Amino acid sequence: MEHITLLLGIVIVTALVFDFTNGFHDTANAMATTISTGALRPKTAVAMSAVLNLVGAFLSVEVAKTISGGIINEEGIRTEVIFAALVGAILWNLLTWLLGLPSSSSHALFGGLIGAAVMSAGWSSVNGSTVVTKVLIPAVAAPLVAGLAAALATRLTYRIGSRADDKATAPGYRAGQIASAGLVSLAHGTNDAQKTMGIITLALVTGGVLAPGSNPPVWVIASAGIAIALGTYLGGWRIIRTMGKGLTDLAPPQGFAAQTSAATVILASSHLGFSLSTTQSCSGAVMGAGLGRKGGVVRWSTATRMFVAWGLTLPAAGLVGAGAELLTKQGTWGVILTGALLVVGSAVIWGLSRRQPVTHDNVNDVGEVDGGSDAGLDAVPADAVTAAITDDLKATIPAQPGASPEPAKTASV
Amino acid sequence: MKIDWAALGSVFGVSLVVTVALVGLFTLGIVGLSKRERATAQGGSAALAVSGAYACFALCAAAVGYGIYLIVA
């Protein structure tokens, strides 16, 4: 560890911060429905998910060899590019958390990587067809598969269970739901903590600390696991509220069907060679379970906002990643400035979230707000958020032309 | 661009079948157990329903075990 430079140190810390945001962003996937149907109390649910994420991080030894799975050309990738990508991904994760919108953390990371790689080495560094096959098609397929499965399962369970008394069956459904949620948490820890391990290992290799092809050191595995578990335990309550209460109303049988569908889709997809996003599968499953019940409704305004966030994830994280890469290109001061902007941006978002905090105490209280679908958005005035975004973008992007040492000759062409 | 439609199709099929089968089994188990309560309330027993229910739960537990195996492997 003696050769770790300042830049490498910053990248490792940033990767762990991303891991942390990944944890609290994705708590909702496993636990939102578990909390909203009352299967587990909020604090118990996030604690269980955190432990399983930590266990998951240590379970598998096969660490991601690439961080982007071929979306960008990672040969000779500079450490600054990884850093810039992480900045884009973290800010997008925080912003969607502020709005209470579930969105894929992996897609945010891909977006950041694409933006930073394009800024660093041009469009040729991005593999366009891989973007389509690994991001766009799964983004459409995941909610469809999980939604359809959950809708059919919900219909079936109501048909079979109609002869039994609701009160007698609810504890059973809740137990089943907890098991499914546990599987989702475990799978999440294994997949996503490994992504961070992959990033840190790649950075260490790029920085010459580790030999190429070596396995991650134990401290990398442990810190990645702990970061994701801490994030999970903190709980992204805003997103949990949207997923558990905002999209639809779930009774125990629906929660069970939704969570089982999500767990099945996640495991089936990652082992049949067509990876689907956890977040998108879970959101789809929740909506499917909502529609599968007779008289069930999905609040399409919330769903639409979520779809828009999915569509924006890649370009938005990419834009921030590109801006950050433009800054880090300028040298050490650029890297430090980017780090400072990341801290300021995160602080602003956190500050905005304090205006109307969502915690484990009020995560299930949506009823009193008419059109509770606005769970997350109500919390913050839209213009304040837009101001925050433009602040971030202004801070990262237009700062360049003045700061850049090159003459602006492109302007005269 | 090569889209692996076969893989996507099998994800679709497997997810649908497994989800519906598991949820169906589990619901049968729950219904079976609730029959016991009704039966004991009336002074009888529902041995068949109860053993069927435990068989359903065992299958579901096996599925969870297989899921954990998939995650670890």
XYZ file of C-alpha atoms in Angstrom:
486
model
C 0.000 0.000 0.000
C 3.019 2.293 0.215
C 2.767 3.415 -3.400
C -0.738 4.779 -3.220
C -0.718 8.241 -4.676
C -3.098 11.067 -3.900
C -5.110 10.396 -7.049
C -5.347 6.700 -6.323
C -6.429 7.454 -2.768
C -9.150 9.784 -4.045
C -10.373 7.168 -6.522
C -10.560 4.479 -3.844
C -12.500 6.736 -1.502
C -14.823 7.805 -4.324
C -15.403 4.196 -5.336
C -16.383 3.366 -1.767
C -18.693 6.382 -1.693
C -20.311 5.121 -4.891
C -20.649 1.702 -3.279
C -22.320 3.364 -0.314
C -24.816 5.285 -2.501
C -25.426 2.060 -4.401
C -26.327 0.417 -1.103
C -28.833 2.963 0.074
C -30.223 3.495 -3.402
C -30.950 -0.200 -3.807
C -32.269 -1.033 -0.340
C -35.676 -0.428 -1.861
C -35.267 -3.310 -4.310
C -35.196 -5.896 -1.586
C -37.063 -4.221 1.198
C -39.606 -1.686 -0.109
C -42.458 -4.156 -0.451
C -41.405 -5.988 2.715
C -41.735 -2.729 4.629
C -44.945 -1.549 2.988
C -46.833 -4.803 3.584
C -45.619 -4.841 7.180
C -43.715 -8.112 6.832
C -40.803 -6.537 8.667
C -40.479 -3.336 10.630
C -38.462 -0.729 8.684
C -35.347 -0.854 10.859
C -35.360 -4.650 10.988
C -35.753 -4.837 7.222
C -32.781 -2.606 6.425
C -30.651 -4.331 9.065
C -31.393 -7.720 7.550
C -30.698 -6.450 4.051
C -27.423 -4.867 5.213
C -26.188 -8.089 6.792
C -27.072 -10.091 3.677
C -25.336 -7.543 1.457
C -22.214 -7.854 3.599
C -22.371 -11.647 3.478
C -22.964 -11.491 -0.271
C -19.855 -9.380 -0.753
C -17.705 -12.138 0.712
C -19.564 -15.023 -0.941
C -18.298 -15.059 -4.447
C -14.655 -15.107 -5.415
C -15.250 -14.297 -9.031
C -14.694 -10.569 -9.140
C -15.781 -8.559 -12.142
C -12.873 -8.489 -14.556
C -14.177 -5.413 -16.290
C -16.117 -2.565 -14.781
C -18.191 -1.790 -17.829
C -18.599 -5.262 -19.330
C -17.269 -4.124 -22.675
C -19.292 -0.925 -22.993
C -16.159 1.172 -23.138
C -12.686 0.237 -24.184
C -10.895 -0.193 -20.880
C -7.464 -0.795 -22.309
C -5.111 1.849 -21.024
C -7.909 3.620 -19.204
C -6.533 6.381 -16.996
C -7.306 6.545 -13.300
C -8.764 10.038 -13.778
C -11.385 8.641 -16.133
C -12.561 6.170 -13.491
C -12.719 8.985 -10.975
C -14.737 11.222 -13.300
C -17.129 8.373 -14.050
C -17.682 7.765 -10.355
C -18.430 11.453 -9.794
C -21.134 11.350 -12.469
C -22.628 8.151 -11.077
C -22.664 9.344 -7.459
C -24.308 12.681 -8.261
C -27.008 10.990 -10.351
C -27.640 8.431 -7.622
C -28.018 11.187 -5.047
C -30.287 13.256 -7.255
C -32.635 10.373 -8.008
C -32.640 9.534 -4.301
C -33.632 13.122 -3.517
C -36.531 12.752 -5.951
C -37.345 9.337 -4.509
C -36.983 7.639 -7.874
C -35.651 4.107 -8.189
C -33.056 3.982 -10.957
C -30.259 1.605 -11.792
C -26.933 2.301 -10.078
C -25.141 0.220 -12.672
C -26.584 2.323 -15.454
C -25.461 5.463 -13.629
C -21.949 4.024 -13.488
C -22.091 3.060 -17.177
C -23.275 6.564 -18.023
C -20.454 8.143 -16.056
C -17.931 5.845 -17.715
C -19.240 6.592 -21.194
C -19.160 10.335 -20.608
C -15.693 10.301 -19.093
C -14.310 7.942 -21.759
C -15.710 10.038 -24.605
C -14.248 13.194 -23.097
C -10.929 11.430 -22.594
C -10.493 9.474 -25.814
C -13.363 10.342 -28.141
C -16.456 8.484 -29.306
C -14.450 5.557 -30.618
C -13.822 4.426 -27.048
C -17.503 3.584 -26.647
C -18.885 0.352 -27.998
C -22.296 1.479 -29.249
C -23.799 -1.947 -29.934
C -22.863 -3.146 -26.448
C -24.713 -0.142 -25.038
C -27.810 -1.330 -26.875
C -27.506 -4.986 -25.888
C -26.372 -4.460 -22.303
C -28.268 -1.341 -21.309
C -31.135 -0.390 -23.591
C -32.726 -3.772 -24.303
C -32.437 -4.978 -20.690
C -33.969 -1.696 -19.537
C -37.070 -2.443 -21.598
C -37.100 -6.186 -20.976
C -36.560 -6.199 -17.200
C -39.776 -4.484 -16.113
C -41.772 -6.405 -18.732
C -40.518 -9.824 -17.667
C -40.757 -9.150 -13.949
C -44.068 -7.315 -14.302
C -45.716 -10.053 -16.328
C -44.480 -12.777 -13.983
C -45.634 -10.855 -10.921
C -49.040 -10.088 -12.461
C -49.690 -13.739 -13.352
C -48.442 -14.927 -9.965
C -50.642 -12.392 -8.180
C -53.677 -13.487 -10.148
C -52.943 -17.129 -9.386
C -52.358 -16.619 -5.683
C -55.612 -14.688 -5.310
C -57.479 -17.393 -7.193
C -56.080 -20.268 -5.111
C -56.128 -18.349 -1.861
C -59.638 -16.948 -2.208
C -61.078 -19.803 -0.135
C -58.834 -19.039 2.825
C -59.253 -16.266 5.336
C -57.092 -13.174 4.715
C -56.070 -12.876 8.326
C -54.991 -16.503 8.516
C -52.853 -16.365 5.393
C -51.153 -12.974 5.837
C -48.359 -14.240 8.164
C -47.542 -16.992 5.687
C -47.288 -14.578 2.777
C -45.111 -12.291 4.854
C -42.721 -15.122 5.713
C -42.438 -16.037 2.043
C -41.831 -12.441 1.133
C -39.003 -12.158 3.648
C -37.307 -15.182 2.097
C -37.550 -13.702 -1.405
C -36.314 -10.328 -0.172
C -33.374 -12.052 1.476
C -32.395 -13.641 -1.824
C -32.549 -10.277 -3.583
C -30.316 -8.722 -0.885
C -27.797 -11.531 -1.090
C -27.642 -11.359 -4.867
C -27.251 -7.589 -4.671
C -24.313 -7.823 -2.271
C -22.592 -10.347 -4.488
C -23.074 -8.420 -7.730
C -22.774 -4.801 -6.750
C -20.098 -4.960 -4.061
C -18.031 -6.853 -6.604
C -18.428 -4.052 -9.062
C -16.753 -1.732 -6.570
C -14.044 -4.279 -5.869
C -13.491 -4.476 -9.609
C -13.160 -0.683 -9.853
C -10.715 -0.418 -6.955
C -8.683 -3.356 -8.227
C -8.562 -1.862 -11.709
C -7.444 1.470 -10.252
C -4.737 -0.272 -8.212
C -3.553 -2.103 -11.318
C -3.582 1.086 -13.381
C -1.663 2.826 -10.635
C 0.958 0.093 -10.638
C 0.247 -1.047 -7.074
C -1.053 -4.456 -8.104
C 0.146 -6.707 -10.877
C -2.333 -6.990 -13.764
C -4.764 -9.870 -13.324
C -4.326 -10.121 -9.579
C -7.214 -10.727 -7.221
C -8.422 -7.931 -4.984
C -6.640 -7.727 -1.614
C -8.670 -8.584 1.460
C -8.941 -4.951 2.553
C -10.613 -4.121 -0.775
C -13.191 -6.906 -0.349
C -13.861 -5.953 3.262
C -14.163 -2.212 2.662
C -16.439 -2.683 -0.361
C -18.675 -5.033 1.613
C -18.823 -2.706 4.601
C -19.538 0.364 2.463
C -22.475 -1.275 0.692
C -23.820 -2.675 3.965
C -23.619 0.713 5.680
C -25.409 2.335 2.773
C -28.083 -0.339 2.860
C -28.556 0.069 6.594
C -28.893 3.828 6.262
C -31.770 3.046 3.947
C -32.860 5.133 0.993
C -36.209 5.792 2.637
C -37.379 8.106 -0.144
C -36.990 5.397 -2.742
C -38.431 2.778 -0.414
C -41.529 4.934 -0.033
C -41.975 5.344 -3.782
C -41.497 1.662 -4.496
C -43.463 0.339 -1.556
C -46.326 2.831 -1.435
C -46.009 5.268 -4.333
C -46.325 3.008 -7.356
C -49.252 0.980 -6.124
C -50.855 -0.371 -2.954
C -49.679 -3.815 -2.007
C -51.403 -6.398 0.165
C -49.290 -9.281 1.567
C -50.076 -11.712 -1.310
C -49.071 -9.061 -3.852
C -45.902 -8.200 -1.970
C -44.995 -11.866 -1.912
C -45.693 -12.303 -5.622
C -43.731 -9.152 -6.501
C -40.683 -10.044 -4.440
C -40.628 -13.638 -5.652
C -40.874 -12.507 -9.252
C -38.041 -10.017 -8.730
C -35.804 -12.617 -7.089
C -36.512 -15.152 -9.831
C -35.896 -12.712 -12.659
C -32.636 -11.481 -11.129
C -31.275 -14.961 -10.561
C -32.544 -16.372 -13.857
C -31.213 -13.481 -15.899
C -27.753 -13.420 -14.388
C -27.371 -17.172 -14.903
C -28.830 -17.457 -18.387
C -26.496 -14.880 -19.841
C -28.793 -11.902 -20.207
C -28.282 -9.666 -17.198
C -31.229 -7.521 -16.230
C -31.074 -4.553 -13.883
C -32.154 -5.340 -10.329
C -33.885 -2.005 -9.855
C -35.848 -2.247 -13.066
C -36.888 -5.820 -12.371
C -38.105 -4.903 -8.898
C -40.029 -1.823 -10.036
C -41.609 -3.850 -12.817
C -42.552 -6.606 -10.402
C -44.198 -4.133 -8.032
C -46.260 -2.648 -10.857
C -47.166 -6.087 -12.159
C -48.344 -7.163 -8.728
C -50.416 -3.985 -8.529
C -52.080 -4.722 -11.858
C -52.536 -8.431 -11.172
C -55.044 -7.916 -8.407
C -58.635 -7.327 -9.314
C -59.253 -3.596 -9.017
C -55.564 -2.921 -8.475
C -54.109 0.319 -9.747
C -50.708 1.596 -10.711
C -50.102 5.297 -10.207
C -48.904 6.022 -13.700
C -47.745 9.543 -12.897
C -45.178 8.138 -10.494
C -44.356 5.333 -12.899
C -43.874 7.797 -15.744
C -41.529 9.893 -13.655
C -39.564 6.760 -12.902
C -39.385 5.792 -16.584
C -38.137 9.280 -17.428
C -35.430 8.918 -14.770
C -34.392 5.592 -16.330
C -34.117 7.240 -19.721
C -32.113 10.137 -18.336
C -29.718 8.006 -16.266
C -27.221 7.307 -19.031
C -27.068 10.792 -20.574
C -27.213 12.685 -17.280
C -24.521 10.666 -15.523
C -22.567 10.788 -18.784
C -22.773 14.570 -18.954
C -21.524 14.986 -15.400
C -18.860 12.345 -15.994
C -17.699 14.180 -19.114
C -17.590 17.500 -17.271
C -15.644 15.936 -14.438
C -13.200 14.343 -16.881
C -12.652 17.710 -18.581
C -11.657 19.098 -15.183
C -9.468 16.205 -14.110
C -7.622 16.439 -17.436
C -6.226 19.775 -16.291
C -4.005 18.147 -13.723
C -3.860 17.745 -9.985
C -5.778 20.940 -9.210
C -8.546 19.768 -11.536
C -8.810 16.470 -9.694
C -8.964 18.230 -6.348
C -11.506 20.739 -7.667
C -13.673 17.899 -9.002
C -13.468 16.191 -5.631
C -14.475 19.430 -3.921
C -17.389 19.922 -6.342
C -18.538 16.378 -5.645
C -18.540 17.085 -1.924
C -20.380 20.393 -2.403
C -22.909 18.860 -4.803
C -23.613 15.990 -2.422
C -23.963 18.412 0.481
C -26.450 20.553 -1.475
C -28.567 17.500 -2.314
C -28.424 16.308 1.278
C -29.379 19.791 2.459
C -32.397 19.828 0.134
C -33.446 16.428 1.428
C -33.498 17.791 4.991
C -36.356 20.137 4.116
C -38.736 17.251 4.280
C -36.893 14.213 5.504
C -38.192 10.721 4.924
C -37.051 8.321 7.623
C -37.947 4.916 8.977
C -40.624 6.643 11.047
C -42.668 8.045 8.205
C -41.694 5.790 5.325
C -45.151 4.252 5.155
C -47.164 7.440 5.691
C -48.298 8.487 2.303
C -52.015 8.339 2.860
C -52.530 11.840 4.220
C -51.072 13.482 1.172
C -53.645 13.522 -1.580
C -52.147 11.810 -4.580
C -49.467 10.288 -2.415
C -47.819 9.190 -5.629
C -45.754 12.314 -5.346
C -44.045 10.824 -2.326
C -40.566 11.926 -3.180
C -41.277 14.931 -5.320
C -43.548 16.608 -2.833
C -40.659 16.736 -0.485
C -38.770 19.236 -2.580
C -40.000 22.085 -4.733
C -39.207 21.219 -8.317
C -37.472 24.511 -9.069
C -35.130 24.064 -6.129
C -34.096 20.756 -7.575
C -33.603 22.098 -11.076
C -31.540 24.867 -9.546
C -29.437 22.279 -7.786
C -28.924 20.320 -11.001
C -27.972 23.355 -13.025
C -25.668 24.415 -10.211
C -23.954 21.094 -10.423
C -23.705 21.185 -14.162
C -22.571 24.798 -14.216
C -20.032 24.001 -11.609
C -18.653 21.081 -13.543
C -19.052 22.010 -17.169
C -18.945 25.690 -18.066
C -16.119 26.204 -15.615
C -13.881 24.762 -18.304
C -13.556 27.247 -21.147
C -11.990 29.867 -18.927
C -9.899 27.420 -17.026
C -8.725 25.511 -20.053
C -5.225 26.438 -21.178
C -5.978 25.743 -24.850
C -7.135 28.633 -26.998
C -10.759 28.355 -28.047
C -9.899 27.881 -31.695
C -12.802 25.559 -32.382
C -15.126 28.503 -32.015
C -13.759 30.280 -35.086
C -13.930 27.313 -37.451
C -24.910 -5.870 -33.394
C -25.830 -9.316 -32.133
C -28.731 -9.528 -29.782
C -28.942 -12.799 -27.951
C -32.660 -13.336 -28.411
C -32.405 -16.960 -27.301
C -30.962 -15.960 -23.927
C -33.549 -13.209 -23.514
C -36.320 -15.598 -24.466
C -35.187 -18.225 -21.978
C -34.943 -15.579 -19.239
C -38.525 -14.641 -20.079
C -39.780 -18.217 -20.082
C -37.894 -19.449 -17.038
C -38.818 -16.390 -14.978
C -42.500 -16.712 -15.818
C -42.732 -20.440 -15.156
C -40.644 -20.435 -11.985
C -42.356 -17.421 -10.455
C -45.851 -18.677 -11.122
C -44.969 -22.208 -9.968
C -43.347 -21.025 -6.740
C -46.089 -18.577 -5.858
C -48.697 -21.208 -6.674
C -46.995 -23.844 -4.518
C -46.566 -21.474 -1.628
C -50.188 -20.387 -1.809
C -51.312 -24.027 -1.790
C -49.197 -24.533 1.309
C -50.742 -21.551 3.035
C -54.263 -22.638 2.116
C -53.489 -26.157 3.335
C -52.334 -24.903 6.697
C -55.360 -22.657 7.083
C -57.529 -25.763 6.589
C -55.965 -27.296 9.664
C -57.049 -24.343 11.783
C -60.560 -24.642 10.506
C -60.542 -28.405 11.061
C -59.246 -28.203 14.627
C -61.830 -25.543 15.339
C -64.468 -28.080 14.316
C -62.800 -30.866 16.280
C -61.520 -32.798 13.262
C -58.131 -33.097 11.605
C -56.873 -32.335 8.129
C -53.867 -34.598 7.905
C -53.823 -34.775 4.118
C -54.047 -31.010 3.669
C -51.350 -30.421 6.255
C -48.870 -32.924 4.850
C -49.554 -31.528 1.381
C -48.847 -28.064 2.736
C -45.527 -29.144 4.208
C -44.587 -30.776 0.913
C -45.284 -27.450 -0.860
C -43.192 -25.526 1.653
C -40.368 -28.050 1.302
C -40.325 -27.521 -2.458
C -40.246 -23.745 -1.956
C -37.397 -24.100 0.539
C -35.537 -26.220 -1.988
C -36.013 -23.442 -4.560
C -34.589 -20.896 -2.101
C -31.666 -23.238 -1.463
C -31.057 -23.527 -5.194
C -31.202 -19.715 -5.421
C -28.497 -19.417 -2.764
C -26.471 -22.036 -4.602
C -26.750 -19.962 -7.809
C -25.571 -16.845 -5.976
C -22.590 -18.580 -4.384
C -21.548 -20.593 -7.403
